[in-house]
Amino acid sequence: MQDIDEIEKSLLAQVVVSDAPRDVLKSPELKQLYGAIKSMSADKRGEYGKRINDLKLSLESSVSRREADLEDKTVVTIDVTAPWDVNTCRVELLPTEFGSQHPLTLELENVADIFTRMGFEAIESRQIDDDYHMFGSLNFPENHPARDGYDTFRTEEGFIAPAHTSTMQNRILVAGKDKLEAGGQIGVVALGRCFRNEDLDATHEHTFHQYEGVFVSRDANLGQMLGTLRSFFECYYGQSLKVKTQPAYFPFVEPGLEFAIEKPAALGGKPGEWLEMLGCGMIHPNVLLAAGIDPKKYRGFAWGGGIERLVMLKYGIEDIRHFESGKLQFLRKFA
Ligand code: PHE
């Protein structure tokens, strides 16, 4: 029996470290123990047989435990707070080799690229905001009719889905104030989604993508703004362009302008065919003040436009609703 105890100990020790624990049940030592039964006298056989049987049972339960442990180890734990890509066993909807970037993603990157090469910092705009950043900080007086000029989505709690392209302006100014006062400039372009609760047609969507720019320095001026915007459009469409402006009212700029380009000839434009591209102007002193920037020392300009308009013109897309449609026929054109 001494031997059996030793063998049992050694087999159990093998099971707890084995990657194939069930193999231990076929080990030669065990076979030998079974084999010994035959040559045993009848009076010893009963006790011996029971001992071997106990050994087998304890080995089997140890094997099952070891197998369960091994199985647990192969389950990948998911961090439910992490973005998809860090969880290896994520759901795969479509094989990714057939996918391509959405045209708006491509062009947002293109726009960010042009402005960053000009020296602007590119940031992402917010998708949920509040009354202060949509109106209050931007020189919209309380109860002013201009507050109703946007078809604004609001949550029951009073949050706002940004409905115009200037909701990042106060944040950009506040964040850049120290740099400005240390002798630097503020130059930021904010890219992201805007939302409007309006009837949809070929030129109106509930969601559009903005490129909002803010520049502040000691001597920023309208000429610099027009030069910046013209350079941007010429770079984006890859040709020289005529531009023009006309006065427009936005509470957060003075003067406020609408900026138009002559439709690029390469895209079938004829002389005198003007396309309004964005709103812009010199930042209103009250907007600088709201961000703690002294309007007597600093001046700034700002603009805001929609990426869809840029992209529709570039690719001759006739209906803005294609972008959000998810139609593969449309998306594959940009693959
Ligand atoms: N925020 C305005 C809009 O969305 C555009 C604009 C931006 C106008 C900056 C002037 C200055 O319509």
PDB file of C-alpha atoms in Angstrom, residues 5 25 32 39 67 167 228-229 234 261 296 310:
ATOM      1  CA  ASP A   5       0.268   6.118  -1.807  1.00  0.00           C
ATOM      2  CA  LEU A  25      -5.439   8.461 -16.415  1.00  0.00           C
ATOM      3  CA  GLN A  32       0.619  -1.607 -13.634  1.00  0.00           C
ATOM      4  CA  SER A  39      -1.751 -12.027  -9.635  1.00  0.00           C
ATOM      5  CA  GLU A  67      -9.729  20.841 -17.066  1.00  0.00           C
ATOM      6  CA  THR A 167     -20.159  76.313 -30.015  1.00  0.00           C
ATOM      7  CA  THR A 228      -6.607  82.353 -44.864  1.00  0.00           C
ATOM      8  CA  LEU A 229      -9.960  81.288 -46.254  1.00  0.00           C
ATOM      9  CA  GLU A 234      -7.627  77.017 -53.312  1.00  0.00           C
ATOM     10  CA  ILE A 261     -16.213  81.231 -54.051  1.00  0.00           C
ATOM     11  CA  LYS A 296      -8.578  96.412 -26.472  1.00  0.00           C
ATOM     12  CA  LEU A 310     -17.332  71.238 -49.729  1.00  0.00           C
TER      13      LEU A 310
END
